[in-house]
Tab-separated table of C-alpha atoms and ligand atoms in Angstrom:
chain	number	residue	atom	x	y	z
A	175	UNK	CA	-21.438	8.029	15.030
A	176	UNK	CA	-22.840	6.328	17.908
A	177	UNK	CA	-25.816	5.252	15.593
A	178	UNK	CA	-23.461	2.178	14.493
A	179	UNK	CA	-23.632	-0.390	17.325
A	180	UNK	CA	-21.877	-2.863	14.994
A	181	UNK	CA	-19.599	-2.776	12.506
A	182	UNK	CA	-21.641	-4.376	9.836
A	183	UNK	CA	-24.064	-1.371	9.882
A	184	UNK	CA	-20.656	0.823	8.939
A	185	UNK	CA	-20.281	-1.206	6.019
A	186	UNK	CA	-23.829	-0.881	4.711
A	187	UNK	CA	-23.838	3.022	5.122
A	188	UNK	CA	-20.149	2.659	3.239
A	189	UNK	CA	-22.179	0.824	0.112
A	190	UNK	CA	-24.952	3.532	0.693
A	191	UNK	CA	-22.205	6.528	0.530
A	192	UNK	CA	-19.952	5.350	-2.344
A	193	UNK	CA	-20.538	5.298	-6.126
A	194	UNK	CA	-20.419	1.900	-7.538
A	195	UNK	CA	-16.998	2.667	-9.497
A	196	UNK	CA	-15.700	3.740	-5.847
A	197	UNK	CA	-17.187	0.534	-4.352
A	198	UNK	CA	-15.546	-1.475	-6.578
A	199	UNK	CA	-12.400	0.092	-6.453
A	200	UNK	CA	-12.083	-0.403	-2.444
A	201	UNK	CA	-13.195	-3.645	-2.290
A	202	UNK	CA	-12.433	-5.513	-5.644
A	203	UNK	CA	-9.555	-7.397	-6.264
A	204	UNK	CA	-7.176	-8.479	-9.668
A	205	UNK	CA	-8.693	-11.449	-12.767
A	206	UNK	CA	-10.703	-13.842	-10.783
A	207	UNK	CA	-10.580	-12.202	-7.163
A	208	UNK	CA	-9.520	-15.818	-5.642
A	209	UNK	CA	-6.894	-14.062	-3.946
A	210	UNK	CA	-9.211	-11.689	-2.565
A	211	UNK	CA	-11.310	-14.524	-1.257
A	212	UNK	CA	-8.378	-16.601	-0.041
A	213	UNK	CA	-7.780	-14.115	2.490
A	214	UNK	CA	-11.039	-14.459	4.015
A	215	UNK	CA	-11.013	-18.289	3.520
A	216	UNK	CA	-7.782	-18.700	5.427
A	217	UNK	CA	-9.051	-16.882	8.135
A	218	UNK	CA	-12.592	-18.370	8.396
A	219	UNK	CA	-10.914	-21.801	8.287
A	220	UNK	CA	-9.274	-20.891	11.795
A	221	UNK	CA	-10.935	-21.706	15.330
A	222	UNK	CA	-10.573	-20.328	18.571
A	223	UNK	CA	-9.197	-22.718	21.582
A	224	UNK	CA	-10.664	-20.820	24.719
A	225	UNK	CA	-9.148	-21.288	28.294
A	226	UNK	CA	-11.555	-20.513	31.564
A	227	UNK	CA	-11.669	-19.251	34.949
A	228	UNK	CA	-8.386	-16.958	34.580
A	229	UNK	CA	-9.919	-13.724	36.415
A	230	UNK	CA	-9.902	-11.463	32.845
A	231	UNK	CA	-11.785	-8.578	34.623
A	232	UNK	CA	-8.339	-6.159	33.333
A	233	UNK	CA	-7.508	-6.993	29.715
A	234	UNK	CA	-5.407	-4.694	27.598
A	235	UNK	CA	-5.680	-4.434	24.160
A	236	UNK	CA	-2.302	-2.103	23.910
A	237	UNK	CA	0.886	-3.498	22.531
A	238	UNK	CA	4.166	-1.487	20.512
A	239	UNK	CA	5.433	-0.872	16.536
A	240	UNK	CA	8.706	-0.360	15.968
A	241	UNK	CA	9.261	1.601	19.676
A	242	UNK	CA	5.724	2.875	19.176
A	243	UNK	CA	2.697	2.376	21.782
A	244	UNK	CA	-0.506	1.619	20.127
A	245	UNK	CA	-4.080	1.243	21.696
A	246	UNK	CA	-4.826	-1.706	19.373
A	247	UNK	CA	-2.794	-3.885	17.296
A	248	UNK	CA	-4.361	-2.620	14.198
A	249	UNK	CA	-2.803	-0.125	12.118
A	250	UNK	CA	-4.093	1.920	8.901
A	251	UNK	CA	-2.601	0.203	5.850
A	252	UNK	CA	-1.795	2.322	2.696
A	253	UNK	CA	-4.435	3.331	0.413
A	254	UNK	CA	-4.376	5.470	-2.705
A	255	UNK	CA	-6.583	7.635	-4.027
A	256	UNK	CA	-8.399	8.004	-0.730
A	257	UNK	CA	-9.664	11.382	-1.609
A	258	UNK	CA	-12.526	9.545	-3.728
A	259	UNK	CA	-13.584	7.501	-0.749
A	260	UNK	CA	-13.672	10.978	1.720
A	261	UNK	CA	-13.233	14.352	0.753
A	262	UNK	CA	-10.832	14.492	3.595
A	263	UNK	CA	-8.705	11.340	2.332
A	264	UNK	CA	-5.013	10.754	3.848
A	265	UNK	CA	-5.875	14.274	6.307
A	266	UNK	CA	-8.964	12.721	7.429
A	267	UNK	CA	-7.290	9.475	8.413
A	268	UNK	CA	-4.273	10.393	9.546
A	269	UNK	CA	-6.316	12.071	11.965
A	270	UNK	CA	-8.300	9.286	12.849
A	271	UNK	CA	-5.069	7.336	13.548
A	272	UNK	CA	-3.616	9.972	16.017
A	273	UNK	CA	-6.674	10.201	17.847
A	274	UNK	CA	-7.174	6.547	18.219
A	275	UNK	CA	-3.591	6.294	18.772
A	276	UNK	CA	-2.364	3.987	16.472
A	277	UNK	CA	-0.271	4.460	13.611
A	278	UNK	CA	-1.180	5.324	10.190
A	279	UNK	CA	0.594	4.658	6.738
A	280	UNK	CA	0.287	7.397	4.047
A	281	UNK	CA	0.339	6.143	0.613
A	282	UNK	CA	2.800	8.076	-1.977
A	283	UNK	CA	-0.530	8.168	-4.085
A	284	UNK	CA	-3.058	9.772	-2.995
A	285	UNK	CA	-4.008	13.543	-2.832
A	286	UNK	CA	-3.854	15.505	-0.553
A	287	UNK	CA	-0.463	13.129	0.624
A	288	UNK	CA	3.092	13.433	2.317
A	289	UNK	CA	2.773	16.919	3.223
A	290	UNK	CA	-0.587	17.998	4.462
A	291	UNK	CA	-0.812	14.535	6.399
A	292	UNK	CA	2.559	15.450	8.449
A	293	UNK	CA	1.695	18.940	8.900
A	294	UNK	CA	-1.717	17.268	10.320
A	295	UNK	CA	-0.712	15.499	12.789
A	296	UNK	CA	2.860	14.537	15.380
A	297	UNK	CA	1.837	11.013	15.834
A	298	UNK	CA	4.334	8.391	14.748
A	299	UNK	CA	3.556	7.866	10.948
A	300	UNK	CA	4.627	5.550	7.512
A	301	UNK	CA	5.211	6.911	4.679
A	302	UNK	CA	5.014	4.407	1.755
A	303	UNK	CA	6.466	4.174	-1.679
A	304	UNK	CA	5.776	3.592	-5.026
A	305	UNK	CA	9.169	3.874	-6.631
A	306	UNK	CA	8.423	6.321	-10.098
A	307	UNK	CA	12.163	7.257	-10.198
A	308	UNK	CA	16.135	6.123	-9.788
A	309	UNK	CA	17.795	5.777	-6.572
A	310	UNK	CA	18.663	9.377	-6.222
A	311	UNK	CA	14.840	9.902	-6.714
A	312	UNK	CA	13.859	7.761	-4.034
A	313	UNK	CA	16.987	8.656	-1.683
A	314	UNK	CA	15.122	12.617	-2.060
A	315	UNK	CA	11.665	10.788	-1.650
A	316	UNK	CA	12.918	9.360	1.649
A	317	UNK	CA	14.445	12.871	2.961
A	318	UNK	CA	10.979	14.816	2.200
A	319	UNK	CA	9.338	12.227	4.014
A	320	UNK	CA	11.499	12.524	7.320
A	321	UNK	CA	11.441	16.489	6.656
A	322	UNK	CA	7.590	15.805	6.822
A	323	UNK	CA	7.707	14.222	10.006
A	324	UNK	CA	7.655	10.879	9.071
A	325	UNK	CA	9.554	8.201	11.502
A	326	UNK	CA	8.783	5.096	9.178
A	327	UNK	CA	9.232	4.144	5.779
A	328	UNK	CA	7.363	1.472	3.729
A	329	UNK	CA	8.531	0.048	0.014
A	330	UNK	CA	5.779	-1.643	-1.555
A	331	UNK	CA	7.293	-4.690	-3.438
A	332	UNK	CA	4.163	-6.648	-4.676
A	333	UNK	CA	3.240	-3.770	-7.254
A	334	UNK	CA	6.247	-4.725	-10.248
A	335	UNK	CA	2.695	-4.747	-12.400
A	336	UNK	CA	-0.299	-2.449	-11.874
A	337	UNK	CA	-2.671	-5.527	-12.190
A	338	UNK	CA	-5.505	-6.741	-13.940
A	339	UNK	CA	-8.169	-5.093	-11.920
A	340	UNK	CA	-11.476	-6.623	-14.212
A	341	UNK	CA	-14.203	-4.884	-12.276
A	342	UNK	CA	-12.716	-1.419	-13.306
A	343	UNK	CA	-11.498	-2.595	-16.663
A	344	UNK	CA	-15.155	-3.471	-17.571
A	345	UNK	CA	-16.230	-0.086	-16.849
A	346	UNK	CA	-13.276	1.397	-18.281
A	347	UNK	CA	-12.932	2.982	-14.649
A	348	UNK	CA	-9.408	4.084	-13.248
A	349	UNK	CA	-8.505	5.358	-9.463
A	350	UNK	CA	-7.331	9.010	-9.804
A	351	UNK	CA	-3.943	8.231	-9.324
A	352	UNK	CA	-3.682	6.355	-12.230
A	353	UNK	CA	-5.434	8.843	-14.487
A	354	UNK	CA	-3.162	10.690	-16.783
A	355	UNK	CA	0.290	10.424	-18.627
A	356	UNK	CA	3.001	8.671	-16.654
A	357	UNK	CA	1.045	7.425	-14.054
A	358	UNK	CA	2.885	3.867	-14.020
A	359	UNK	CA	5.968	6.387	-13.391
A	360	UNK	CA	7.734	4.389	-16.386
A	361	UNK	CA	9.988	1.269	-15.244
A	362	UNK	CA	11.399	1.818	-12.018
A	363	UNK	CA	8.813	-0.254	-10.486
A	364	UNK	CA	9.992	-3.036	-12.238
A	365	UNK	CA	13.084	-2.636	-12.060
A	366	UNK	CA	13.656	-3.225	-8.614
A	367	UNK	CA	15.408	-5.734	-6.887
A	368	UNK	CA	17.635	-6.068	-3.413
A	369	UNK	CA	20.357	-4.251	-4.260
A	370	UNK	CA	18.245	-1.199	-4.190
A	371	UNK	CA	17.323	-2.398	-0.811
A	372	UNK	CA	20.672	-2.670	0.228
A	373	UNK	CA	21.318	0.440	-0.667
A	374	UNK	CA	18.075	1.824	1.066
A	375	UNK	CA	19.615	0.157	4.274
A	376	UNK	CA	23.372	1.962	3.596
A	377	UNK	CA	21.916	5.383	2.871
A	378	UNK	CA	19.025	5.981	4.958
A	379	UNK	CA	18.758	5.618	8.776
A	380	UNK	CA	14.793	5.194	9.266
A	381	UNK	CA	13.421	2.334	9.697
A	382	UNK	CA	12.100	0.032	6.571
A	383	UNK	CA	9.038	-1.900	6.289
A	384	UNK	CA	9.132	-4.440	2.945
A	385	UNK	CA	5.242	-4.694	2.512
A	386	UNK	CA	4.192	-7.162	0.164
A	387	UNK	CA	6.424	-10.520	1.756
A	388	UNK	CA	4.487	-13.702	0.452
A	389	UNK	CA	7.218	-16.917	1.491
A	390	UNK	CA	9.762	-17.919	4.055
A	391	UNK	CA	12.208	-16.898	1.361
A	392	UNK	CA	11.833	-13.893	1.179
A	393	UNK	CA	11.187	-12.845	4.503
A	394	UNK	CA	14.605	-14.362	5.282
A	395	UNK	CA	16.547	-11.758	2.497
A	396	UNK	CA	14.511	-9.006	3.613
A	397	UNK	CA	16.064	-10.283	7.359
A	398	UNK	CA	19.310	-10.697	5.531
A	399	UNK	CA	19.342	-7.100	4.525
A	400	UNK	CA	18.283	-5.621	7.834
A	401	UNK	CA	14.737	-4.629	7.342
A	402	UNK	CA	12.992	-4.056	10.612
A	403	UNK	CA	10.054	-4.914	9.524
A	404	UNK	CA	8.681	-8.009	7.187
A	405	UNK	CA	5.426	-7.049	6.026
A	406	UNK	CA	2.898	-9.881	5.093
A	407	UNK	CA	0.851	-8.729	2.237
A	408	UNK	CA	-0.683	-10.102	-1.104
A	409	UNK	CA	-2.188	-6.030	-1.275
A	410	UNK	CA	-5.147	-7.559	-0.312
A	411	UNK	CA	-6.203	-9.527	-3.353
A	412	UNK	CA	-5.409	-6.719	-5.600
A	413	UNK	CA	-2.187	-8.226	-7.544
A	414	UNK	CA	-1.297	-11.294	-8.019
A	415	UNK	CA	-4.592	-13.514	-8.237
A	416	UNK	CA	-4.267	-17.021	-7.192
A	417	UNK	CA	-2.271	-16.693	-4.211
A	418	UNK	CA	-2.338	-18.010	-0.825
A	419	UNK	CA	-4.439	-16.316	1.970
A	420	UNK	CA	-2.142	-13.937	4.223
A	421	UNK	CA	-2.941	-15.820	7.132
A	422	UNK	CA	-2.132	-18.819	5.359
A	423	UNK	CA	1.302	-17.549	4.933
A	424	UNK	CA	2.051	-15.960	8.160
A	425	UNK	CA	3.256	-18.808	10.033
A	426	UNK	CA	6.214	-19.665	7.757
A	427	UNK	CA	7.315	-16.112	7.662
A	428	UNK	CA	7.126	-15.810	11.664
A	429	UNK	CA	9.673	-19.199	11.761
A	430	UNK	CA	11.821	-17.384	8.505
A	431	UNK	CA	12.340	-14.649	10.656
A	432	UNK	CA	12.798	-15.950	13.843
A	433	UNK	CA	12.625	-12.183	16.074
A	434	UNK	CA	15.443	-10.721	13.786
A	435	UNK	CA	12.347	-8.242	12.849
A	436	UNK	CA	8.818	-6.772	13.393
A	437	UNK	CA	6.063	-8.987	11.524
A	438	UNK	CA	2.891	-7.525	10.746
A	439	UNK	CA	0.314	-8.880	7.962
A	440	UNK	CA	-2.896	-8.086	6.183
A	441	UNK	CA	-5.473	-9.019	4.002
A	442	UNK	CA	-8.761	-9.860	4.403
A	443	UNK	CA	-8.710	-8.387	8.214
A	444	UNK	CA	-12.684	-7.273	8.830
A	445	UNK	CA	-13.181	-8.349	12.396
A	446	UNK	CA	-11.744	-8.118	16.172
A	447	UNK	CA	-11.433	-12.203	15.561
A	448	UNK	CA	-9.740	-11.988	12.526
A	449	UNK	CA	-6.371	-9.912	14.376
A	450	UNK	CA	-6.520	-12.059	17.279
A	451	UNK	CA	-5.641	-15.272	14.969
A	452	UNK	CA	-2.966	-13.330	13.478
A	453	UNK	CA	-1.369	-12.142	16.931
A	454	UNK	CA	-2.117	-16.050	17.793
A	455	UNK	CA	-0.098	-17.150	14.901
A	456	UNK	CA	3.030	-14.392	15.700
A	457	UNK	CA	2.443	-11.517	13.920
A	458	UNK	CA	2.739	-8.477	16.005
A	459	UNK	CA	-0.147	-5.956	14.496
A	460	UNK	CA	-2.307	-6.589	11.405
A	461	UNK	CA	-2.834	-3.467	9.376
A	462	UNK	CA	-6.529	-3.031	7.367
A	463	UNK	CA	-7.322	-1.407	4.344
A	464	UNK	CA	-10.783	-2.304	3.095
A	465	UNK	CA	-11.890	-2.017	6.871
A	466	UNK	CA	-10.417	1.421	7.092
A	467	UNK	CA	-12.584	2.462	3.753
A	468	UNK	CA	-15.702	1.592	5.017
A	469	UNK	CA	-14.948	3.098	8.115
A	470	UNK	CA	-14.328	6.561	6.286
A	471	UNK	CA	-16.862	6.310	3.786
A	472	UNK	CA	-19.623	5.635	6.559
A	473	UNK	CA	-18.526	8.656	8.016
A	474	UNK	CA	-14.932	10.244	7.437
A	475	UNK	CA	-12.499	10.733	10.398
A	476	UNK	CA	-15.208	10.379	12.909
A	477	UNK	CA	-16.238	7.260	11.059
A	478	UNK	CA	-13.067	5.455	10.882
A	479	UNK	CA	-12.394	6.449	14.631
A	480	UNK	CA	-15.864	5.090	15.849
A	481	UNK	CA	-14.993	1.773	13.661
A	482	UNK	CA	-11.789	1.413	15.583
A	483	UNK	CA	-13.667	1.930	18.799
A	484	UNK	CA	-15.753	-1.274	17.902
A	485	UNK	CA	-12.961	-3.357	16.793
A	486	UNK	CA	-11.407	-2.934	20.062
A	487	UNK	CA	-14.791	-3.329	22.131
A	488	UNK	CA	-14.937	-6.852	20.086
A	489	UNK	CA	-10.875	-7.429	20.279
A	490	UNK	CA	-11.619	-7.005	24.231
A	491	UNK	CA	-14.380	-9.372	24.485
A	492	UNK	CA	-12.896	-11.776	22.849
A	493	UNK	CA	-9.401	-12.170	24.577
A	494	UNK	CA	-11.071	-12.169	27.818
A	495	UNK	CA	-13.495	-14.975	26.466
A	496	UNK	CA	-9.947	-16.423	25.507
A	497	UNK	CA	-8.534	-16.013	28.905
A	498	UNK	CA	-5.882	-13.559	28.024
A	499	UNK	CA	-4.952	-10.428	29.455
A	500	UNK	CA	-2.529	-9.062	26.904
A	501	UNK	CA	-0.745	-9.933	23.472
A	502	UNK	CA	2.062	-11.401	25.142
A	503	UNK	CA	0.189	-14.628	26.574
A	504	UNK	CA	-1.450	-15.297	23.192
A	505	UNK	CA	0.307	-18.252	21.223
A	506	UNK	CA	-0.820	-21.043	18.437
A	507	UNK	CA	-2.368	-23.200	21.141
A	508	UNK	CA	-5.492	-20.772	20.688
A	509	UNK	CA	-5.756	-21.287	17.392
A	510	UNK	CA	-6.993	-24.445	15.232
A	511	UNK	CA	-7.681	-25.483	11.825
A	512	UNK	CA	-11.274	-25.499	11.070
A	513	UNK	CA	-13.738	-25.958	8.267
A	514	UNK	CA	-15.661	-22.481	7.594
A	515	UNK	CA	-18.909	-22.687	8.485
A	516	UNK	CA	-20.157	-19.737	5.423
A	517	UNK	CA	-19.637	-20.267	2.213
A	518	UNK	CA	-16.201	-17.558	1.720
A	519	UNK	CA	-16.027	-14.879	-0.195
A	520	UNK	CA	-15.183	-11.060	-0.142
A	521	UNK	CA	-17.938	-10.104	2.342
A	522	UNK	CA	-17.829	-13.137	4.186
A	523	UNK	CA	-18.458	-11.344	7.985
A	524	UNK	CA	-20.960	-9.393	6.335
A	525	UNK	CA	-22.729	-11.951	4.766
A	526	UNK	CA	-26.217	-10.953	6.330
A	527	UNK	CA	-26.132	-7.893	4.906
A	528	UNK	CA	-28.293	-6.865	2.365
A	529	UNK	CA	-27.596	-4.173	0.531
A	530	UNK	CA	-30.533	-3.581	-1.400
A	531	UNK	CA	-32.483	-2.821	1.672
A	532	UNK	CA	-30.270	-2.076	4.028
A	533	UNK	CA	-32.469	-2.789	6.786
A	534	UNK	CA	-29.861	-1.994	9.825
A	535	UNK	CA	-28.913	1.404	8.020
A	536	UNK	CA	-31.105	4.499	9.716
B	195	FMN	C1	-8.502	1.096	-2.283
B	195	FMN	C2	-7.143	0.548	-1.946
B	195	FMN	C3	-6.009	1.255	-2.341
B	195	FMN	C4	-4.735	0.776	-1.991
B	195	FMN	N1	-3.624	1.522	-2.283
B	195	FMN	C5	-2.405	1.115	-1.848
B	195	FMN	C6	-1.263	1.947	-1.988
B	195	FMN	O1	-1.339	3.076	-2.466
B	195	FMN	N2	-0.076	1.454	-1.547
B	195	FMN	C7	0.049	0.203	-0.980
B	195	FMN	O2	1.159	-0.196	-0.607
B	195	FMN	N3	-1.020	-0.595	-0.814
B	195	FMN	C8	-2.243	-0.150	-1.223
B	195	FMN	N4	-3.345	-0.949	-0.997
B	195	FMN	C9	-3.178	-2.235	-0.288
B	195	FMN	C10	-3.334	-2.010	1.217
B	195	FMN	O3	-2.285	-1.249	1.733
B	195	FMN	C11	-3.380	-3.343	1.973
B	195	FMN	O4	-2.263	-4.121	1.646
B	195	FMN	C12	-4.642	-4.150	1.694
B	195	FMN	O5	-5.747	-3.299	1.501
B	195	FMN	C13	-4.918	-5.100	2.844
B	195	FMN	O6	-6.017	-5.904	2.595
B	195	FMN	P1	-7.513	-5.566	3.071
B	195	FMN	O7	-8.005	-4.484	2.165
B	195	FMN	O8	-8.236	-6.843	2.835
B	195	FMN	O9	-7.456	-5.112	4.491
B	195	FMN	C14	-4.611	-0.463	-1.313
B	195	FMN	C15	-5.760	-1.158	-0.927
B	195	FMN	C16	-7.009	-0.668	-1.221
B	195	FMN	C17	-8.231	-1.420	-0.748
């Protein structure tokens, strides 16, 4: 693993390792992928407002989750189907997580899931939800998952719709999870609303993250209800098209929910930069999902743990060019609105890459 000195040549062994169906399955997005690209826009259309001569010779990149010490503020968001991306999937970066210490969120699709990745590993975990059932469905749902050694909980609440994915319609292509009769799990999806998290909140004592919070509004309900944790997330371009950039929305969010609970975000999140802006703008960890594919397709768990290794080498270097010594003296005076200097779009910090020869790939 110590053959990538940057994370760019991770993603280029990624492209070199996957299919083209699994390619565009981890990194495509719903209709017209402006979503997708927002993401990257809003965060290429922040600068960075360095302060000097502040003795940054210790700087620690640690911070906490919900009670829960991580090395970085980056956590593994939820991704189905990860089998198809590593043979190990969920296992493989579960395990990554726990040895990077930070803390990983295990998708209710994908195979092997719930069960092998708690009997994998005793670091603090998520386990999140599609909802394919009624309440008493997900009330059991919630009880296997704590039986499985899982301290968190996550309700995905973006996902009403499977969307319009157009790169694997095209190719007639699904994700494995979706293969199959059933696989939408009928209604329930759609069905929900917050009454069921109210009930959630009355029945079950561990705590909720609402992943997939995209206004003020709604962050303020979810607050309202007593969710601990207000998840920013437009599922990274992969639902509804046309809508804002994550980053773009974080700010409102932060003043909807004004400390009543955690905020994290993500979307778009491909560089050490990138989660400093956030944590400048009030989130408290960013989780990645595209980032954590290439990582494991480059090279499973030892891939995705080498790629975490790099984003905190450039996370490091860049809060002590900031003059910072930890997450709790960053603040919006280090960030600023600024025109992006590339041309955006889904591969925007990877932009020198090519592909066809992958010239940085040994
Ligand atoms: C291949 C793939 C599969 C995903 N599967 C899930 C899932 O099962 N559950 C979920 O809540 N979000 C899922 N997501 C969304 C991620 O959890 C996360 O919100 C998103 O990837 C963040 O944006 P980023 O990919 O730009 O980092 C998936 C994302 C990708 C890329």
């Amino acid at each position: 693993m110590d053959d990538f000195a940057t994370l760019q040549q991770i993603a280029a062994r990624a492209r070199r390792n996957l299919t083209k169906n699994t390619w565009d399955y981890l990194m495509g997005g719903t209709e017209t992928e402006t979503t997708l690209r927002r993401n990257r826009l809003a965060l290429d259309s922040l600068a960075l407002r360095p302060r000097i001569l502040r003795d940054v010779a210790e700087v620690d990149t640690s911070t906490s989750f919900l009670g829960h010490r991580i090395r970085l503020p980056v956590m593994l968001a939820p991704i189905g189907s990860l089998q198809l991306i590593d043979a190990g999937g969920a296992v493989a970066a579960a395990e990554a997580a726990a040895a990077y210490q930070t803390i990983y969120f295990c998708s209710s699709v994908t195979n092997p899931g719930r069960d092998e990745v708690g009997a994998a590993t005793n670091a603090p975990k998520v386990f999140q939800l599609y909802v394919r059932g009624d309440r008493a469905w997900v009330d059991e749902q919630v009880k296997l998952a704590i039986e499985a050694g899982f301290e968190m909980f996550c309700l995905t609440v973006d996902t009403a719709y499977y969307s319009r994915r157009e790169r694997d319609l095209i190719k007639r292509w699904q994700p494995s999870a979706r293969r199959g009769r059933g696989h939408d799990g009928g209604d329930f999806q759609k069905k929900l609303t917050w009454d069921d998290i109210k009930h959630f909140k009355d029945t079950h004592d561990i705590p909720l993250i609402l992943k997939g919070i995209g206004t003020a509004e709604d962050a303020a309900i979810a607050c309202e209800h007593g969710v601990e944790c207000v998840h920013v997330s437009n599922h990274g371009g992969r639902q509804l098209d046309h809508g804002r950039g994550s980053v773009d929305v974080l700010p409102e969010v932060v003043d909807a929910v004004a400390g009543r609970a955690s905020v994290i975000v993500d979307g778009g999140f491909l560089r050490g930069t990138d989660v400093i802006k956030a944590l400048a703008l009030g989130a408290d960890a960013v989780c990645i999902g595209k980032l954590q594919g290439l990582g494991l397709a480059a090279g499973g768990k030892d891939g995705l743990f080498h790629l975490l290794r790099l984003l905190e080498a450039e996370i490091r270097t860049s809060m002590s060019l900031l003059g910072i010594h930890n997450f709790n003296e960053i603040d919006a005076s280090y960030v600023e609105e600024a025109e992006p200097v590339i041309d955006p779009h889904q591969l925007s910090p990877y932009i020198h890459l090519n592909f066809e020869e992958l010239e940085y790939d040994r």
